Coordinates of C-alpha atoms and ligand atoms in Angstrom, one line a residue:
X1 CA 63.6 159.7 42.9
X2 CA 63.2 163.1 44.5
X3 CA 64.9 165.6 42.3
X4 CA 63.3 168.6 44.0
X5 CA 66.4 169.2 46.0
X6 CA 68.4 169.6 42.8
X7 CA 70.0 173.0 42.4
X8 CA 70.7 174.3 39.0
X9 CA 73.5 176.8 38.0
X10 CA 75.2 176.1 41.3
X11 CA 78.7 177.4 41.6
X12 CA 79.6 175.6 44.7
X13 CA 78.7 172.1 46.0
X14 CA 79.4 170.8 49.5
X15 CA 79.7 167.0 49.4
X16 CA 80.0 164.6 52.3
X17 CA 81.5 161.1 51.7
X18 CA 80.9 158.6 54.4
X19 CA 83.8 156.1 54.5
X20 CA 87.5 156.4 53.7
X21 CA 88.0 153.1 52.0
X22 CA 88.9 152.7 48.3
X23 CA 85.4 153.8 47.2
X24 CA 85.5 156.9 49.4
X25 CA 88.9 158.0 48.2
X26 CA 88.1 157.3 44.5
X27 CA 84.8 159.2 44.9
X28 CA 86.7 162.2 46.2
X29 CA 89.1 161.9 43.3
X30 CA 86.4 161.6 40.7
X31 CA 84.6 164.6 42.1
X32 CA 87.7 166.7 41.6
X33 CA 87.7 165.7 37.9
X34 CA 84.3 167.3 37.1
X35 CA 83.8 170.9 36.1
X36 CA 81.0 173.4 36.4
X37 CA 81.1 173.8 40.2
X38 CA 83.6 174.3 42.9
X39 CA 83.2 171.1 44.9
X40 CA 84.4 170.8 48.4
X41 CA 84.4 167.5 50.1
X42 CA 84.4 166.2 53.6
X43 CA 85.6 162.6 53.8
X44 CA 84.3 161.1 57.0
X45 CA 86.1 158.0 58.2
X46 CA 85.3 156.1 61.4
X47 CA 88.8 154.7 61.7
X48 CA 92.1 156.5 62.5
X49 CA 93.4 155.7 59.0
X50 CA 92.1 155.7 55.5
X51 CA 92.0 152.4 53.5
X52 CA 89.2 150.3 54.9
X53 CA 89.7 146.9 53.5
X54 CA 93.2 147.9 52.2
X55 CA 95.7 147.9 55.0
X56 CA 99.4 147.6 54.5
X57 CA 101.5 146.3 57.4
X58 CA 105.3 146.5 57.8
X59 CA 107.0 143.2 58.4
X60 CA 110.7 143.2 59.3
X61 CA 112.6 140.1 58.1
X62 CA 116.3 139.5 57.6
X63 CA 117.2 143.2 57.9
X64 CA 114.6 144.3 55.3
X65 CA 111.1 145.7 56.1
X66 CA 108.5 144.3 53.8
X67 CA 105.2 146.1 53.4
X68 CA 102.6 143.3 53.4
X69 CA 99.0 144.1 52.3
X70 CA 97.0 142.6 55.1
X71 CA 93.6 143.0 53.3
X72 CA 93.3 143.7 49.6
X73 CA 96.6 143.0 47.8
X74 CA 96.6 141.9 44.2
X75 CA 95.4 143.2 40.9
X76 CA 95.6 142.1 37.4
X77 CA 95.7 144.2 34.2
X78 CA 92.8 142.7 32.3
X79 CA 90.1 142.6 35.0
X80 CA 91.2 145.9 36.5
X81 CA 91.8 148.2 33.5
X82 CA 90.3 151.4 35.1
X83 CA 92.3 150.9 38.3
X84 CA 95.5 150.3 36.4
X85 CA 94.6 153.3 34.1
X86 CA 94.2 155.5 37.2
X87 CA 97.6 154.4 38.7
X88 CA 99.2 155.0 35.3
X89 CA 97.8 158.5 35.0
X90 CA 99.1 159.4 38.4
X91 CA 102.5 157.9 37.7
X92 CA 102.1 155.3 40.5
X93 CA 102.1 152.3 38.2
X94 CA 105.6 153.0 37.0
X95 CA 106.9 154.1 40.4
X96 CA 105.4 151.5 42.7
X97 CA 103.9 148.5 41.0
X98 CA 105.7 145.2 40.6
X99 CA 104.6 142.2 38.6
X100 CA 105.0 138.6 39.5
X101 CA 104.1 135.2 37.8
X102 CA 101.1 133.7 39.5
X103 CA 99.7 130.2 39.6
X104 CA 96.9 128.3 41.4
X105 CA 97.0 125.4 43.8
X106 CA 94.0 123.6 45.3
X107 CA 95.0 121.2 48.0
X108 CA 92.7 118.5 49.4
X109 CA 93.6 117.7 52.9
X110 CA 91.4 114.5 52.9
X111 CA 93.5 113.1 50.1
X112 CA 96.7 114.9 51.2
X113 CA 97.2 115.8 47.6
X114 CA 96.7 118.7 45.2
X115 CA 93.6 118.4 43.1
X116 CA 94.2 121.4 40.8
X117 CA 97.5 122.9 39.9
X118 CA 98.1 125.7 37.4
X119 CA 101.9 126.5 37.4
X120 CA 102.9 130.2 37.5
X121 CA 105.6 129.8 34.7
X122 CA 105.3 128.2 31.3
X123 CA 108.6 126.4 32.0
X124 CA 106.9 124.7 34.9
X125 CA 104.9 122.7 32.5
X126 CA 108.0 120.8 31.4
X127 CA 110.5 121.1 34.2
X128 CA 108.8 118.5 36.4
X129 CA 106.8 121.0 38.4
X130 CA 103.6 119.9 36.6
X131 CA 103.0 116.2 37.1
X132 CA 101.2 113.8 34.9
X133 CA 98.7 113.4 37.7
X134 CA 97.8 117.1 37.4
X135 CA 96.7 116.8 33.8
X136 CA 93.1 115.4 34.1
X137 CA 92.1 118.1 36.4
X138 CA 93.8 120.8 34.4
X139 CA 91.8 119.7 31.3
X140 CA 88.6 119.7 33.2
X141 CA 89.5 123.2 34.5
X142 CA 90.0 124.5 30.9
X143 CA 86.6 123.0 29.9
X144 CA 85.0 124.8 32.9
X145 CA 86.7 128.0 31.9
X146 CA 85.4 127.8 28.4
X147 CA 81.9 127.6 29.7
X148 CA 82.5 130.3 32.3
X149 CA 83.3 132.6 29.4
X150 CA 79.9 132.1 27.9
X151 CA 78.3 132.9 31.2
X152 CA 80.3 136.0 31.6
X153 CA 79.1 137.2 28.2
X154 CA 75.5 136.5 29.1
X155 CA 75.2 139.3 31.7
X156 CA 72.9 137.0 33.7
X157 CA 73.6 137.8 37.4
X158 CA 70.6 135.9 38.8
X159 CA 71.7 132.4 38.0
X160 CA 72.8 130.5 41.1
X161 CA 76.1 128.7 41.0
X162 CA 74.5 125.4 41.9
X163 CA 72.2 125.6 38.8
X164 CA 75.0 126.7 36.5
X165 CA 77.3 123.9 37.6
X166 CA 74.6 121.3 36.9
X167 CA 74.8 122.3 33.2
X168 CA 78.6 122.4 32.9
X169 CA 79.7 119.7 30.5
X170 CA 82.9 117.6 30.1
X171 CA 83.5 117.9 33.8
X172 CA 82.8 115.1 36.3
X173 CA 80.4 115.6 39.3
X174 CA 83.3 114.8 41.6
X175 CA 85.4 117.6 40.0
X176 CA 82.5 120.0 40.3
X177 CA 81.9 119.2 44.0
X178 CA 85.5 118.7 45.2
X179 CA 87.5 121.0 43.0
X180 CA 85.5 123.7 41.3
X181 CA 83.3 124.5 44.3
X182 CA 86.2 125.1 46.8
X183 CA 88.2 126.8 44.1
X184 CA 85.4 129.5 43.9
X185 CA 85.8 130.2 47.7
X186 CA 88.4 132.8 47.0
X187 CA 85.9 134.8 44.9
X188 CA 82.8 134.5 47.0
X189 CA 84.0 134.0 50.6
X190 CA 80.8 132.0 51.3
X191 CA 80.9 128.8 53.5
X192 CA 81.6 125.7 51.4
X193 CA 78.0 124.6 51.9
X194 CA 76.6 127.9 50.5
X195 CA 78.8 128.5 47.5
X196 CA 76.0 127.1 45.3
X197 CA 73.9 130.1 46.4
X198 CA 76.4 132.6 44.9
X199 CA 75.6 134.4 41.7
X200 CA 77.5 132.2 39.2
X201 CA 78.4 135.2 37.0
X202 CA 79.7 137.1 40.1
X203 CA 81.8 134.1 41.1
X204 CA 83.4 133.7 37.7
X205 CA 83.6 137.1 36.1
X206 CA 86.9 138.2 37.7
X207 CA 88.8 135.1 36.7
X208 CA 87.3 135.0 33.2
X209 CA 88.2 138.6 32.5
X210 CA 91.7 137.9 33.7
X211 CA 92.0 135.9 30.5
X212 CA 89.6 137.6 28.1
X213 CA 89.6 141.2 29.3
X214 CA 86.5 143.4 29.5
X215 CA 84.2 143.3 26.5
X216 CA 85.5 145.6 23.8
X217 CA 88.8 146.2 25.6
X218 CA 92.3 145.1 24.4
X219 CA 94.0 142.5 26.4
X220 CA 97.4 142.7 28.0
X221 CA 99.3 139.4 27.6
X222 CA 101.1 138.0 30.7
X223 CA 104.8 138.9 31.1
X224 CA 107.0 136.7 29.0
X225 CA 107.1 133.2 30.4
X226 CA 104.2 133.8 32.9
X227 CA 101.0 131.8 32.9
X228 CA 99.3 134.7 34.8
X229 CA 100.9 138.0 35.7
X230 CA 99.8 139.5 39.0
X231 CA 100.5 143.1 40.1
X232 CA 100.9 144.5 43.6
X233 CA 102.3 147.6 45.3
X234 CA 106.0 147.1 45.7
X235 CA 106.5 149.5 48.6
X236 CA 103.7 151.8 49.7
X237 CA 100.9 149.2 49.8
X238 CA 97.4 149.6 48.4
X239 CA 96.5 152.0 51.3
X240 CA 99.6 154.0 50.4
X241 CA 98.3 154.2 46.8
X242 CA 94.9 155.5 48.2
X243 CA 96.9 158.1 50.1
X244 CA 98.6 159.2 46.9
X245 CA 95.3 159.4 45.1
X246 CA 94.1 161.8 47.9
X247 CA 97.1 164.1 47.2
X248 CA 95.3 164.9 43.9
X249 CA 92.1 166.0 45.7
X250 CA 93.1 169.4 47.2
X251 CA 89.4 170.4 47.9
X252 CA 89.0 167.3 50.1
X253 CA 89.2 167.4 53.9
X254 CA 89.8 164.0 55.5
X255 CA 88.3 163.7 58.9
X256 CA 89.6 160.6 60.6
X257 CA 88.3 158.9 63.8
X258 CA 84.9 160.4 63.1
X259 CA 82.2 157.7 62.8
X260 CA 79.0 159.1 61.3
X261 CA 76.0 158.3 63.5
X262 CA 73.1 159.1 61.1
X263 CA 72.2 160.4 57.7
X264 CA 69.0 162.3 57.3
X265 CA 67.1 164.7 55.0
X266 CA 65.6 168.1 55.8
X267 CA 62.6 168.7 53.6
X268 CA 62.6 172.4 54.5
X269 CA 66.1 173.1 53.2
X270 CA 65.9 170.2 50.8
X271 CA 69.3 169.1 51.9
X272 CA 70.7 165.8 53.3
X273 CA 72.9 166.0 56.4
X274 CA 75.0 164.0 58.7
X275 CA 75.0 163.5 62.5
X276 CA 78.7 163.2 63.4
X277 CA 80.9 164.1 66.4
X278 CA 77.7 165.1 68.3
X279 CA 76.6 167.7 65.8
X280 CA 74.5 168.0 62.7
X281 CA 76.0 169.1 59.3
X282 CA 73.9 169.9 56.2
X283 CA 75.4 169.1 52.8
X284 CA 74.2 169.4 49.2
X285 CA 75.1 165.8 48.5
X286 CA 75.9 162.8 50.7
X287 CA 77.7 159.7 49.3
X288 CA 77.6 156.6 51.4
X289 CA 80.7 154.4 50.7
X290 CA 80.5 152.4 53.9
X291 CA 79.2 148.8 53.7
X292 CA 75.5 148.3 52.9
X293 CA 74.6 147.2 56.4
X294 CA 76.1 150.3 58.0
X295 CA 74.5 152.4 55.3
X296 CA 71.1 151.0 56.2
X297 CA 71.7 151.6 59.9
X298 CA 72.7 155.3 59.3
X299 CA 69.5 155.9 57.3
X300 CA 67.4 154.3 59.9
X301 CA 69.1 156.3 62.7
X302 CA 68.3 159.4 60.7
X303 CA 64.5 158.6 60.9
X304 CA 64.5 157.1 57.4
X305 CA 64.1 160.7 56.0
X306 CA 67.1 160.2 53.6
X307 CA 66.7 157.4 51.1
X308 CA 63.6 156.0 52.8
X309 CA 63.3 153.1 50.4
X310 CA 66.9 152.0 50.4
X311 CA 67.1 150.0 53.7
X312 CA 64.8 147.3 52.3
X313 CA 67.4 146.6 49.6
X314 CA 70.6 147.3 51.7
X315 CA 69.5 144.8 54.4
X316 CA 69.3 142.1 51.7
X317 CA 73.0 142.6 50.8
X318 CA 74.6 140.1 53.0
X319 CA 77.9 141.0 54.7
X320 CA 80.0 139.0 57.1
X321 CA 83.1 139.6 59.1
X322 CA 86.2 137.9 57.6
X323 CA 88.9 137.2 60.2
X324 CA 92.3 137.2 58.5
X325 CA 95.6 135.9 59.9
X326 CA 99.2 136.8 58.8
X327 CA 101.6 134.1 59.8
X328 CA 105.3 133.4 59.6
X329 CA 107.5 131.4 59.4
X330 CA 104.9 128.7 58.8
X331 CA 101.2 128.7 58.0
X332 CA 98.5 126.4 59.2
X333 CA 96.6 127.0 56.0
X334 CA 99.0 126.1 53.3
X335 CA 99.3 122.8 51.3
X336 CA 101.5 120.4 53.3
X337 CA 103.7 120.0 50.3
X338 CA 105.8 123.2 49.8
X339 CA 106.5 122.1 46.2
X340 CA 102.9 122.9 45.5
X341 CA 102.8 126.4 46.9
X342 CA 101.6 129.1 44.6
X343 CA 100.7 132.8 45.0
X344 CA 97.1 131.7 45.5
X345 CA 96.3 128.5 47.4
X346 CA 93.0 127.0 48.5
X347 CA 93.1 124.2 51.1
X348 CA 89.9 122.2 51.4
X349 CA 88.6 119.4 53.5
X350 CA 85.4 118.3 51.8
X351 CA 84.8 115.8 54.6
X352 CA 84.9 118.4 57.3
X353 CA 83.2 121.1 55.1
X354 CA 86.1 123.6 55.7
X355 CA 88.0 125.7 53.2
X356 CA 90.8 128.2 53.5
X357 CA 92.5 130.6 51.1
X358 CA 96.1 131.6 51.6
X359 CA 98.2 134.1 49.7
X360 CA 102.0 133.3 49.9
X361 CA 104.0 136.5 50.1
X362 CA 107.3 134.5 49.4
X363 CA 106.7 134.3 45.7
X364 CA 105.4 137.9 45.6
X365 CA 108.2 139.7 47.2
X366 CA 111.9 140.1 46.4
X367 CA 113.7 137.2 48.1
X368 CA 115.3 137.8 51.5
X369 CA 118.9 136.8 50.6
X370 CA 118.6 133.4 49.0
X371 CA 115.3 132.5 50.5
X372 CA 111.7 133.5 49.9
X373 CA 110.0 135.6 52.6
X374 CA 108.1 133.1 54.7
X375 CA 104.9 135.1 55.2
X376 CA 101.3 134.0 54.6
X377 CA 97.9 135.6 54.6
X378 CA 94.9 133.4 55.2
X379 CA 91.2 133.4 55.8
X380 CA 88.8 130.5 56.1
X381 CA 85.3 129.1 56.5
X382 CA 84.5 128.2 59.3
X383 CA 86.2 131.5 60.1
X384 CA 89.5 131.5 62.0
X385 CA 88.3 132.1 65.6
X386 CA 91.6 132.7 67.4
X387 CA 95.2 133.4 66.2
X388 CA 97.2 130.2 65.7
X389 CA 100.9 129.9 66.7
X390 CA 103.4 132.1 64.7
X391 CA 100.7 134.7 64.1
X392 CA 102.1 138.2 63.1
X393 CA 98.7 139.9 62.8
X394 CA 95.1 138.9 63.4
X395 CA 92.4 141.2 62.2
X396 CA 89.1 141.3 60.5
X397 CA 87.4 143.0 57.5
X398 CA 83.8 142.8 56.5
X399 CA 83.2 141.0 53.2
X400 CA 80.3 140.7 50.7
X401 CA 78.5 137.4 50.5
X402 CA 77.5 137.6 46.8
X403 CA 74.4 135.4 46.9
X404 CA 71.8 135.9 44.1
X405 CA 69.7 137.7 46.7
X406 CA 72.5 140.1 47.6
X407 CA 73.3 140.8 43.9
X408 CA 69.6 141.3 43.0
X409 CA 69.2 143.8 45.9
X410 CA 72.3 145.8 45.0
X411 CA 71.2 146.0 41.4
X412 CA 67.7 147.1 42.5
X413 CA 69.3 149.8 44.6
X414 CA 70.7 151.5 41.6
X415 CA 67.3 153.0 40.7
X416 CA 67.4 154.9 44.0
X417 CA 70.7 156.6 43.3
X418 CA 70.4 160.3 44.1
X419 CA 67.0 160.2 45.8
X420 CA 67.1 163.0 48.5
X421 CA 70.6 163.8 47.0
X422 CA 72.0 160.7 48.7
X423 CA 74.1 158.2 46.7
X424 CA 75.8 154.9 47.3
X425 CA 79.2 153.7 46.2
X426 CA 81.5 150.9 47.2
X427 CA 83.3 147.8 46.1
X428 CA 80.1 145.9 46.7
X429 CA 78.1 148.3 44.6
X430 CA 79.0 147.1 41.1
X431 CA 80.6 144.2 39.2
X432 CA 83.0 142.1 41.4
X433 CA 84.2 143.5 44.8
X434 CA 87.7 144.9 44.0
X435 CA 89.6 148.1 43.7
X436 CA 88.3 148.2 40.1
X437 CA 84.6 148.0 41.3
X438 CA 85.3 150.6 44.0
X439 CA 86.6 153.0 41.3
X440 CA 83.9 152.2 38.8
X441 CA 81.2 152.7 41.5
X442 CA 82.8 156.1 42.3
X443 CA 82.8 157.1 38.6
X444 CA 79.2 155.9 38.3
X445 CA 78.0 158.1 41.2
X446 CA 79.8 161.2 39.9
X447 CA 78.4 160.5 36.5
X448 CA 74.9 160.3 37.9
X449 CA 75.5 163.8 39.5
X450 CA 76.4 165.4 36.2
X451 CA 72.9 166.2 35.0
X452 CA 71.1 167.1 38.3
X453 CA 73.9 169.5 39.3
X454 CA 74.8 170.9 35.8
X455 CA 78.3 169.6 36.0
X456 CA 80.6 168.8 33.1
X457 CA 82.5 165.6 32.9
X458 CA 86.2 166.6 33.0
X459 CA 89.2 164.7 31.8
X460 CA 88.4 161.0 32.1
X461 CA 90.7 158.2 33.1
X462 CA 92.6 157.2 30.0
X463 CA 92.2 153.4 29.8
X464 CA 95.5 151.9 30.2
X465 CA 94.8 149.2 27.7
X466 CA 94.6 151.7 24.9
X467 CA 97.9 153.2 26.0
X468 CA 99.5 149.9 26.1
X469 CA 98.5 149.1 22.6
X470 CA 96.3 146.1 23.4
X471 CA 94.5 145.5 20.1
X472 CA 91.5 143.3 20.8
X473 CA 89.8 141.1 23.3
X474 CA 90.8 137.5 23.4
X475 CA 88.9 134.3 24.3
X476 CA 89.6 131.5 26.7
X477 CA 90.2 129.1 23.8
X478 CA 92.8 131.4 22.3
X479 CA 94.4 131.7 25.7
X480 CA 94.7 127.9 26.0
X481 CA 95.9 127.6 22.4
X482 CA 98.6 130.1 23.0
X483 CA 99.7 128.5 26.3
X484 CA 99.8 125.0 24.7
X485 CA 101.5 126.1 21.5
X486 CA 104.4 127.5 23.6
X487 CA 105.1 124.3 25.4
X488 CA 104.6 120.9 23.7
X489 CA 108.0 120.4 22.2
X490 CA 109.6 121.0 25.5
X491 CA 107.3 118.8 27.6
X492 CA 108.5 115.6 29.1
X493 CA 107.5 112.6 26.9
X494 CA 105.0 111.1 29.3
X495 CA 103.3 114.4 29.9
X496 CA 103.2 115.0 26.1
X497 CA 101.7 111.6 25.5
X498 CA 98.9 112.3 27.9
X499 CA 98.3 116.0 27.0
X500 CA 98.0 116.0 23.2
X501 CA 95.2 113.4 22.7
X502 CA 93.3 114.9 25.7
X503 CA 93.6 118.4 24.3
X504 CA 92.5 117.2 20.9
X505 CA 89.4 115.6 22.5
X506 CA 88.7 118.8 24.4
Ligands
FAD601 C1 90.4 140.0 52.7 C2 90.2 140.8 51.5 C3 91.0 140.7 50.4 C4 90.8 141.4 49.2 N1 91.6 141.3 48.2 C5 91.5 142.1 47.1 C6 92.5 142.1 46.2 O1 93.5 141.4 46.3 N2 92.4 142.9 45.1 C7 91.3 143.8 45.0 O2 91.2 144.5 44.0 N3 90.3 143.8 45.9 C8 90.4 143.0 47.0 N4 89.5 143.0 48.0 C9 88.3 143.8 47.8 C10 88.6 145.3 48.1 O3 89.2 145.3 49.4 C11 87.4 146.1 48.2 O4 86.7 146.0 47.0 C12 87.6 147.6 48.4 O5 88.7 147.8 49.2 C13 86.3 148.0 49.1 O6 86.4 149.4 49.3 P1 85.2 150.2 49.9 O7 85.6 151.6 50.1 O8 84.0 149.9 49.1 O9 84.9 149.5 51.3 P2 85.8 149.5 52.7 O10 87.2 149.3 52.3 O11 85.1 148.5 53.6 O12 85.6 151.0 53.2 C14 84.5 151.4 53.9 C15 85.0 152.4 54.9 O13 83.9 153.0 55.6 C16 84.2 153.2 56.9 N5 83.0 153.3 57.7 C17 82.2 152.4 58.1 N6 81.2 152.9 58.9 C18 81.4 154.2 59.0 C19 80.8 155.3 59.6 N7 79.7 155.1 60.4 N8 81.3 156.5 59.5 C20 82.4 156.7 58.8 N9 83.1 155.8 58.2 C21 82.6 154.5 58.3 C22 85.1 152.0 57.3 O14 85.9 152.2 58.4 C23 85.9 151.8 56.0 O15 87.1 152.5 56.1 C24 89.7 142.2 49.1 C25 88.8 142.4 50.2 C26 89.0 141.6 51.4 C27 88.1 141.8 52.6

């Protein structure tokens, strides 16, 4: 790591951030939290808007305009405590965030039946929504989750999903192949045939922490009556939230429609710099928050003078375009039985090797009159190649393919942070690609700048979980126990007859 460019006792620092997605905005915000220097920031964004993979899109329906998040959309309290804490500290959580009950459906088109169903409300376990036929897979799912918790605690990112699944007990091979593997698509975005290549810990950690919380952190229970409680922006959308975060960064200048062409390092001035809008601009620090493939191209275009060792790692972090379709009033990618629809739906054909994920806005928006808003967001593998009928919006984001190779490369990259005063942040850069990871990566980079630049960490984000009085972490078994203890007496007799002995066995 070249620290020769480090300047001590500096009173002003000029920082360039490349990329105006969540990580770029959070980095600008985190830079304004530190003290010890006056930090001015140029935030360079190729697009004509900030947000990157967050993009909110207005949808007029029945006289009301709904803001639909066309890219990133949901967050949960337990896996995203820093993000929720930030929104709380800015007052955005109380002003703009709504919560909804969330469940899971996996639909197998080969069998024309659901093969995994977790209802969104506890009452759905006994009002006929959950069927007796759902119980065997639900029990296997709980068994899987118990073992996923152990993996999450192990911190082992290098174990491939295929290998981990082999050792999962109390679950049939058929369930592993036809249910668990496609269920994981929503977390890894890989083709069905490649989900086994994913880092098992990466694939599972978000879902596990939804139940258990982060190690050492308190847990926020779901809203009363919910199985899971999901949060989303009620009106301004996730990109609107990023816009509000930027309001708190007065020393940041946002420069839209300005694709950076190269990043380089001048050994004479010991400063990195950007080639942008046909000119060259030197800075004290450059933070790349674009995707890793673009970061590699920018370094190479700059003659590999900045961060010369990084492209070897960046190129191994696999990224792929993810075409996304918003549809109404119907969707080609939802279960054929509307009674099975949940907030999160996976539709699989194991025979054809295809899998799709669909978010259903209807259960996640205030109803339009007496009906739910018929709007759906879907992506699939093989990727959707052309917009189907009833398409409202067809667009594409780039997405991380979290194979063990990708994850090893991104972890190895961390040792290069700050070389030639160039840093890397991004949703891809730490933990599980999310608003939470984008925020944590920003905080990590700013934390790594504290010593070299004689900065002082300023007020830190107050973790929301402490504020909300969460006392301790929980476990998957406690979660299941609590869920079950709230329902048996109300369950229909045949469901109860099947559930109790099976649970005792589990
Ligand atoms: C379909 C989808 C759904 C998701 N759902 C969720 C969800 O529900 N909840 C959640 O928490 N997370 C979700 N995520 C993940 C989340 O979107 C990301 O973790 C996060 O938004 C990534 O932010 P980022 O800033 O790292 O990257 P990006 O959002 O990709 O931002 C990178 C920015 O860099 C810009 N850029 C690229 N090249 C250049 C250049 N040469 N010069 C200047 N600028 C450049 C791009 O235009 C872009 O704006 C989802 C992601 C996808 C793709």
